[in-house]
């Protein structure tokens, strides 16, 4: 079967450019015992992929030049040599930037039909679980407390804010632009949203958190992180989830370190893939909340595998609203 895939052609120097990728066509390999062949329906594009393109020490090994880009996918099993999997099964796993994947079934999870497949890459998938973990295991917002989350329209941020609202917190989002902020308030139901591109951002952010901040879910780093640190209440919690404003090597130094000491803050970095044991519980809860409309989600969908590089470059510049996907079928 012909597989179309996008491989890493070169490592970026600063911002990612289209020539860092190459579109290729190849026959799918024969299946070994334990493998399944999956026709990927949707590919998930995620900020962590930027880190894998670097040859730098991180929590995961770098992506090898010439290999298909790694990435989460949902799709349908076309052929199986694995016990418990059969043609027609719907699955989620790490299929990579390609139309067809042959890999061990162990790397895939079966999905029950019913809900739209794409949510298992977004609100009820890895990004949603990331939000769920940071809110429930680090931030632990209490009724009446104030939680701040930046990149608030994003796949992670939108779930964070909605879970914190369900827990009774007052939720303030930070996002790029008035249009995104309107979505954060009107669709996701946050109490406030502050546009960090507004020249008066700092004053408006201060006004949006009159009682200070008890929990921060940090997705961005740099100036936005510092502005939150400045406004923390004693005993506050900070889940350091992402630092996207520094992914191209920008300076994201923190100035307000004193706040950590004087407010006795808990600052906890985390990587969602370290908590795989919790994924089934998180997926069940999140899928239930999506199905009942208690969690709303947005998707930005690019069409066809060839569109993946441009869509990924757009994601890193804020062109997406909600989960960035590539539709492959
Ligand atoms: N720790 C973990 O295990 C884990 C797992 C998943 C994701 N993450 C992290 O969580 C964060 C959100 O991920 P996501 O999948 O939900 O992505 P996303 O928010 O859907 O998309 C990325 C968004 O980042 C914002 N952004 C980009 N450059 C920025 C800058 N210089 N300053 C401020 N905002 C900027 C843009 O929104 P605006 O238009 O609002 O700027 C863009 O839309 C990322 O930092 C990611 O690395 C961590």
Short mmCIF file of C-alpha atoms and ligand atoms in Angstrom, two decimals:
data_model
loop_
_atom_site.label_atom_id
_atom_site.label_comp_id
_atom_site.label_asym_id
_atom_site.label_seq_id
_atom_site.Cartn_x
_atom_site.Cartn_y
_atom_site.Cartn_z
CA UNK A 1 0.00 0.00 0.00
CA UNK A 2 1.32 3.50 -0.86
CA UNK A 3 2.08 5.63 2.20
CA UNK A 4 2.60 9.38 1.99
CA UNK A 5 4.71 10.78 4.80
CA UNK A 6 6.47 13.95 5.92
CA UNK A 7 10.03 13.46 7.14
CA UNK A 8 12.40 15.80 8.97
CA UNK A 9 14.75 17.07 6.23
CA UNK A 10 16.88 19.45 8.35
CA UNK A 11 16.99 20.98 11.82
CA UNK A 12 15.61 24.52 12.14
CA UNK A 13 17.92 27.47 12.79
CA UNK A 14 15.51 29.65 14.79
CA UNK A 15 11.98 29.62 13.37
CA UNK A 16 10.75 26.47 11.57
CA UNK A 17 10.62 26.83 7.74
CA UNK A 18 8.99 24.60 5.10
CA UNK A 19 12.39 23.31 3.88
CA UNK A 20 12.88 21.62 7.29
CA UNK A 21 10.40 19.01 5.98
CA UNK A 22 10.15 16.72 2.93
CA UNK A 23 7.09 14.92 1.57
CA UNK A 24 7.83 11.34 0.47
CA UNK A 25 5.93 8.36 -0.88
CA UNK A 26 6.81 4.75 -0.03
CA UNK A 27 5.27 1.27 0.14
CA UNK A 28 4.11 0.33 3.64
CA UNK A 29 6.35 -2.41 5.10
CA UNK A 30 5.12 -5.96 5.72
CA UNK A 31 3.59 -6.52 9.17
CA UNK A 32 5.50 -8.49 11.82
CA UNK A 33 3.73 -10.48 14.52
CA UNK A 34 2.13 -8.01 16.93
CA UNK A 35 1.85 -5.21 14.33
CA UNK A 36 -1.19 -3.42 12.95
CA UNK A 37 -1.58 -1.36 9.76
CA UNK A 38 -3.55 1.81 10.46
CA UNK A 39 -5.11 4.22 7.95
CA UNK A 40 -4.68 7.49 9.81
CA UNK A 41 -7.75 9.77 9.65
CA UNK A 42 -6.40 12.76 11.61
CA UNK A 43 -2.90 13.84 12.57
CA UNK A 44 -2.36 15.98 15.66
CA UNK A 45 0.11 18.88 15.44
CA UNK A 46 1.55 19.87 18.82
CA UNK A 47 4.13 22.38 20.08
CA UNK A 48 6.34 19.61 21.59
CA UNK A 49 7.29 18.59 18.02
CA UNK A 50 9.33 21.81 17.79
CA UNK A 51 11.54 20.51 20.62
CA UNK A 52 12.03 17.12 18.93
CA UNK A 53 13.34 18.87 15.80
CA UNK A 54 16.31 20.12 17.84
CA UNK A 55 19.37 18.03 18.56
CA UNK A 56 19.36 19.12 22.21
CA UNK A 57 19.06 17.41 25.60
CA UNK A 58 15.43 17.21 26.66
CA UNK A 59 12.99 14.80 28.28
CA UNK A 60 12.80 12.82 25.00
CA UNK A 61 15.30 11.87 22.30
CA UNK A 62 15.54 14.13 19.22
CA UNK A 63 13.75 13.22 16.03
CA UNK A 64 16.20 11.60 13.56
CA UNK A 65 16.79 13.35 10.22
CA UNK A 66 15.08 11.43 7.41
CA UNK A 67 12.51 9.74 9.70
CA UNK A 68 8.79 10.51 9.52
CA UNK A 69 7.94 13.27 11.99
CA UNK A 70 6.48 11.83 15.18
CA UNK A 71 2.90 12.66 16.05
CA UNK A 72 -0.38 11.42 17.48
CA UNK A 73 -3.00 10.09 15.08
CA UNK A 74 -6.44 8.51 15.13
CA UNK A 75 -7.50 6.07 12.48
CA UNK A 76 -8.86 2.70 11.44
CA UNK A 77 -7.10 -0.66 11.47
CA UNK A 78 -6.79 -2.04 7.91
CA UNK A 79 -4.84 -5.19 8.78
CA UNK A 80 -3.83 -6.86 12.04
CA UNK A 81 -1.30 -9.43 13.16
CA UNK A 82 -1.94 -8.55 16.81
CA UNK A 83 -4.21 -10.30 19.26
CA UNK A 84 -7.21 -8.20 20.25
CA UNK A 85 -7.09 -5.96 17.14
CA UNK A 86 -9.07 -6.52 13.93
CA UNK A 87 -9.67 -4.68 10.67
CA UNK A 88 -12.24 -1.95 11.24
CA UNK A 89 -11.18 -1.15 14.82
CA UNK A 90 -10.83 2.57 15.59
CA UNK A 91 -7.57 3.43 17.33
CA UNK A 92 -5.52 6.30 18.74
CA UNK A 93 -1.74 6.22 18.97
CA UNK A 94 1.49 7.61 17.64
CA UNK A 95 1.09 7.07 13.91
CA UNK A 96 3.35 9.98 12.88
CA UNK A 97 3.03 12.45 10.01
CA UNK A 98 1.85 9.86 7.48
CA UNK A 99 -1.25 8.46 5.88
CA UNK A 100 -0.56 4.83 6.86
CA UNK A 101 1.37 3.44 9.83
CA UNK A 102 2.70 -0.05 10.51
CA UNK A 103 3.68 -0.42 14.17
CA UNK A 104 3.22 -2.65 17.22
CA UNK A 105 -0.39 -2.71 18.46
CA UNK A 106 0.97 -2.04 21.95
CA UNK A 107 1.47 1.58 20.89
CA UNK A 108 -2.24 1.98 20.09
CA UNK A 109 -5.43 2.16 22.13
CA UNK A 110 -8.82 1.02 20.84
CA UNK A 111 -11.64 3.59 20.81
CA UNK A 112 -15.35 2.98 21.18
CA UNK A 113 -17.33 4.32 18.21
CA UNK A 114 -19.73 7.18 18.93
CA UNK A 115 -17.86 10.40 19.59
CA UNK A 116 -16.00 12.26 16.79
CA UNK A 117 -12.60 10.58 16.39
CA UNK A 118 -10.71 13.88 16.39
CA UNK A 119 -11.53 14.66 20.04
CA UNK A 120 -9.16 11.87 21.07
CA UNK A 121 -6.32 14.06 19.78
CA UNK A 122 -7.67 17.18 21.49
CA UNK A 123 -10.01 17.73 24.42
CA UNK A 124 -10.19 14.00 25.25
CA UNK A 125 -6.66 13.22 24.05
CA UNK A 126 -3.10 14.13 25.00
CA UNK A 127 -3.69 17.93 25.28
CA UNK A 128 -6.86 17.50 27.33
CA UNK A 129 -5.12 14.99 29.60
CA UNK A 130 -2.30 17.50 30.04
CA UNK A 131 -4.81 20.10 31.24
CA UNK A 132 -6.59 17.54 33.41
CA UNK A 133 -3.33 16.48 35.07
CA UNK A 134 -2.09 20.00 35.74
CA UNK A 135 -5.44 21.18 37.12
CA UNK A 136 -6.23 18.13 39.26
CA UNK A 137 -2.78 17.11 40.44
CA UNK A 138 -0.87 20.41 40.68
CA UNK A 139 -3.11 23.49 40.65
CA UNK A 140 -6.02 21.92 42.59
CA UNK A 141 -8.17 25.07 42.32
CA UNK A 142 -10.64 25.64 45.16
CA UNK A 143 -14.01 27.40 44.83
CA UNK A 144 -13.49 31.16 44.73
CA UNK A 145 -9.78 30.96 43.95
CA UNK A 146 -8.35 32.64 40.85
CA UNK A 147 -6.65 30.53 38.16
CA UNK A 148 -4.74 32.03 35.24
CA UNK A 149 -3.96 30.10 32.06
CA UNK A 150 -2.21 31.46 29.00
CA UNK A 151 -2.43 30.17 25.43
CA UNK A 152 -6.06 30.08 26.55
CA UNK A 153 -7.76 29.25 23.24
CA UNK A 154 -5.34 26.37 22.68
CA UNK A 155 -5.99 22.65 22.94
CA UNK A 156 -4.56 22.53 26.48
CA UNK A 157 -5.52 25.99 27.75
CA UNK A 158 -9.19 25.76 26.76
CA UNK A 159 -9.59 22.51 28.74
CA UNK A 160 -7.66 23.90 31.73
CA UNK A 161 -9.97 26.88 32.07
CA UNK A 162 -13.14 24.86 31.69
CA UNK A 163 -12.05 22.26 34.26
CA UNK A 164 -11.13 25.04 36.71
CA UNK A 165 -14.55 26.66 36.17
CA UNK A 166 -16.20 23.30 36.91
CA UNK A 167 -14.17 23.24 40.15
CA UNK A 168 -15.66 26.62 41.10
CA UNK A 169 -12.62 28.82 40.45
CA UNK A 170 -12.59 32.26 38.85
CA UNK A 171 -10.71 31.78 35.58
CA UNK A 172 -8.69 34.36 33.68
CA UNK A 173 -7.31 33.48 30.27
CA UNK A 174 -4.51 35.18 28.37
CA UNK A 175 -4.51 34.93 24.58
CA UNK A 176 -3.22 36.68 21.47
CA UNK A 177 -5.79 39.10 20.03
CA UNK A 178 -9.32 40.36 20.67
CA UNK A 179 -10.92 37.65 18.53
CA UNK A 180 -9.26 34.88 20.51
CA UNK A 181 -10.21 36.56 23.79
CA UNK A 182 -13.85 36.75 22.71
CA UNK A 183 -13.81 33.00 22.05
CA UNK A 184 -12.25 32.34 25.45
CA UNK A 185 -15.06 34.21 27.22
CA UNK A 186 -18.08 33.58 25.00
CA UNK A 187 -17.45 29.96 23.99
CA UNK A 188 -15.28 28.52 26.74
CA UNK A 189 -16.98 30.51 29.51
CA UNK A 190 -13.91 31.98 31.24
CA UNK A 191 -14.60 34.96 33.52
CA UNK A 192 -12.00 37.20 31.88
CA UNK A 193 -9.50 37.13 29.05
CA UNK A 194 -6.61 39.54 28.53
CA UNK A 195 -5.00 40.07 25.13
CA UNK A 196 -1.21 39.96 25.62
CA UNK A 197 -0.69 41.80 22.31
CA UNK A 198 -2.55 44.85 23.68
CA UNK A 199 -0.06 47.67 24.48
CA UNK A 200 -1.82 48.02 27.89
CA UNK A 201 -1.54 44.31 28.63
CA UNK A 202 0.20 44.67 32.00
CA UNK A 203 -2.36 47.14 33.41
CA UNK A 204 -5.29 45.15 32.02
CA UNK A 205 -3.89 41.90 33.42
CA UNK A 206 -3.50 43.48 36.86
CA UNK A 207 -7.10 44.69 36.72
CA UNK A 208 -8.31 41.20 35.73
CA UNK A 209 -6.93 39.61 38.90
CA UNK A 210 -8.09 42.00 41.68
CA UNK A 211 -7.75 39.32 44.38
CA UNK A 212 -4.37 38.09 43.14
CA UNK A 213 -3.68 34.65 41.65
CA UNK A 214 -3.84 31.30 43.43
CA UNK A 215 -3.06 28.96 40.51
CA UNK A 216 -1.17 29.47 37.26
CA UNK A 217 -1.20 26.99 34.41
CA UNK A 218 1.84 28.18 32.47
CA UNK A 219 1.98 27.42 28.74
CA UNK A 220 4.04 30.34 27.46
CA UNK A 221 6.86 31.56 29.76
CA UNK A 222 8.78 34.84 29.48
CA UNK A 223 6.93 38.10 30.11
CA UNK A 224 3.56 36.41 30.64
CA UNK A 225 5.00 34.12 33.30
CA UNK A 226 6.63 37.08 35.05
CA UNK A 227 3.37 39.06 35.09
CA UNK A 228 1.62 36.13 36.78
CA UNK A 229 4.46 35.63 39.29
CA UNK A 230 4.13 39.30 40.24
CA UNK A 231 0.48 38.81 41.24
CA UNK A 232 0.66 35.48 43.13
CA UNK A 233 -1.03 34.99 46.48
CA UNK A 234 0.71 33.22 49.37
CA UNK A 235 0.50 29.42 48.99
CA UNK A 236 -0.10 29.62 45.24
CA UNK A 237 0.53 26.74 42.84
CA UNK A 238 2.11 26.94 39.40
CA UNK A 239 1.93 24.07 36.90
CA UNK A 240 4.73 24.65 34.39
CA UNK A 241 3.36 22.90 31.33
CA UNK A 242 5.01 24.69 28.39
CA UNK A 243 7.23 27.65 27.50
CA UNK A 244 6.24 28.18 23.88
CA UNK A 245 7.53 31.77 23.74
CA UNK A 246 11.06 30.32 23.99
CA UNK A 247 10.83 27.37 21.59
CA UNK A 248 12.83 29.16 18.87
CA UNK A 249 15.60 30.01 21.34
CA UNK A 250 14.17 33.36 22.54
CA UNK A 251 15.17 34.67 25.98
CA UNK A 252 12.58 33.59 28.57
CA UNK A 253 14.47 34.60 31.71
CA UNK A 254 12.33 35.07 34.83
CA UNK A 255 12.72 38.29 36.84
CA UNK A 256 10.14 37.76 39.59
CA UNK A 257 11.92 34.87 41.32
CA UNK A 258 11.41 36.58 44.70
CA UNK A 259 7.67 35.82 44.48
CA UNK A 260 8.42 32.08 44.74
CA UNK A 261 10.14 32.63 48.07
CA UNK A 262 7.97 35.25 49.76
CA UNK A 263 4.70 33.60 48.67
CA UNK A 264 5.98 30.07 49.39
CA UNK A 265 4.85 28.94 45.93
CA UNK A 266 4.72 25.40 44.64
CA UNK A 267 6.23 25.45 41.14
CA UNK A 268 5.92 22.07 39.45
CA UNK A 269 7.01 21.20 35.93
CA UNK A 270 5.42 18.07 34.45
CA UNK A 271 5.36 15.94 31.31
CA UNK A 272 2.04 14.24 30.62
CA UNK A 273 3.63 11.09 29.16
CA UNK A 274 5.16 10.35 32.59
CA UNK A 275 1.64 9.67 33.85
CA UNK A 276 0.37 7.05 31.39
CA UNK A 277 -1.31 5.06 34.18
CA UNK A 278 -3.75 7.95 34.65
CA UNK A 279 -4.60 8.30 30.95
CA UNK A 280 -7.56 5.83 30.84
CA UNK A 281 -9.25 7.59 33.78
CA UNK A 282 -8.56 11.02 32.30
CA UNK A 283 -9.83 10.04 28.82
CA UNK A 284 -13.02 8.58 30.32
CA UNK A 285 -13.71 11.71 32.36
CA UNK A 286 -12.85 14.13 29.54
CA UNK A 287 -14.81 12.21 26.88
CA UNK A 288 -17.81 12.26 29.24
CA UNK A 289 -17.50 16.01 29.77
CA UNK A 290 -17.22 16.60 26.00
CA UNK A 291 -20.18 14.31 25.26
CA UNK A 292 -22.38 16.18 27.76
CA UNK A 293 -21.28 19.59 26.48
CA UNK A 294 -19.61 20.53 29.78
CA UNK A 295 -16.32 20.92 27.92
CA UNK A 296 -16.46 22.76 24.62
CA UNK A 297 -13.69 22.55 22.04
CA UNK A 298 -12.54 24.21 18.85
CA UNK A 299 -10.52 22.70 16.01
CA UNK A 300 -8.45 24.19 13.21
CA UNK A 301 -8.22 21.59 10.44
CA UNK A 302 -5.71 21.54 7.57
CA UNK A 303 -6.50 19.26 4.62
CA UNK A 304 -4.11 16.52 3.47
CA UNK A 305 -0.68 15.37 4.63
CA UNK A 306 1.13 17.86 2.35
CA UNK A 307 -0.44 20.70 4.36
CA UNK A 308 1.11 19.53 7.65
CA UNK A 309 4.35 21.61 7.56
CA UNK A 310 2.56 24.94 6.92
CA UNK A 311 -0.08 24.11 9.54
CA UNK A 312 2.66 23.34 12.06
CA UNK A 313 4.47 26.60 11.30
CA UNK A 314 1.12 28.39 11.76
CA UNK A 315 0.55 26.71 15.14
CA UNK A 316 3.86 28.04 16.42
CA UNK A 317 2.80 31.55 15.37
CA UNK A 318 -0.71 31.41 16.85
CA UNK A 319 -2.63 30.86 13.58
CA UNK A 320 -4.68 28.07 15.17
CA UNK A 321 -7.74 28.37 17.35
CA UNK A 322 -8.13 25.26 19.50
CA UNK A 323 -6.71 21.93 18.45
CA UNK A 324 -4.59 21.99 15.28
CA UNK A 325 -5.32 18.91 13.20
CA UNK A 326 -4.54 17.61 9.72
CA UNK A 327 -7.35 15.66 8.06
CA UNK A 328 -5.86 12.74 6.13
CA UNK A 329 -8.89 11.04 4.60
N1 LIG B 1 4.06 19.33 29.68
C1 LIG B 1 3.39 18.56 28.84
O1 LIG B 1 3.33 17.34 28.99
C2 LIG B 1 2.68 19.20 27.66
C3 LIG B 1 1.78 18.47 26.87
C4 LIG B 1 1.10 19.15 25.83
C5 LIG B 1 1.35 20.51 25.59
N2 LIG B 1 2.27 21.15 26.37
C6 LIG B 1 2.52 22.59 26.19
O2 LIG B 1 1.30 23.26 26.40
C7 LIG B 1 1.29 24.47 25.65
C8 LIG B 1 -0.01 24.57 24.84
O3 LIG B 1 -0.03 23.50 23.91
P1 LIG B 1 -1.27 23.31 22.94
O4 LIG B 1 -1.14 21.98 22.30
O5 LIG B 1 -2.53 23.63 23.65
O6 LIG B 1 -0.98 24.39 21.83
P2 LIG B 1 -1.95 25.56 21.38
O7 LIG B 1 -2.15 26.43 22.57
O8 LIG B 1 -3.15 24.95 20.74
O9 LIG B 1 -1.16 26.31 20.25
C9 LIG B 1 -0.05 27.07 20.48
C10 LIG B 1 -0.44 28.51 20.85
O10 LIG B 1 0.66 29.11 21.52
C11 LIG B 1 0.51 30.49 21.45
N3 LIG B 1 1.81 31.11 21.23
C12 LIG B 1 2.70 30.83 20.29
N4 LIG B 1 3.79 31.63 20.41
C13 LIG B 1 3.55 32.43 21.47
C14 LIG B 1 4.28 33.46 22.11
N5 LIG B 1 5.49 33.83 21.69
N6 LIG B 1 3.73 34.07 23.18
C15 LIG B 1 2.51 33.71 23.62
N7 LIG B 1 1.77 32.73 23.06
C16 LIG B 1 2.29 32.11 22.00
C17 LIG B 1 -0.43 30.79 20.28
O11 LIG B 1 -1.63 31.31 20.81
P3 LIG B 1 -1.87 32.91 20.91
O12 LIG B 1 -2.44 33.31 19.60
O13 LIG B 1 -2.78 33.06 22.06
O14 LIG B 1 -0.52 33.54 21.09
C18 LIG B 1 -0.68 29.42 19.67
O15 LIG B 1 -1.96 29.33 19.13
C19 LIG B 1 2.58 24.48 24.83
O16 LIG B 1 3.54 25.24 25.50
C20 LIG B 1 2.97 23.02 24.82
O17 LIG B 1 4.35 22.85 24.61
C21 LIG B 1 2.93 20.53 27.38
#
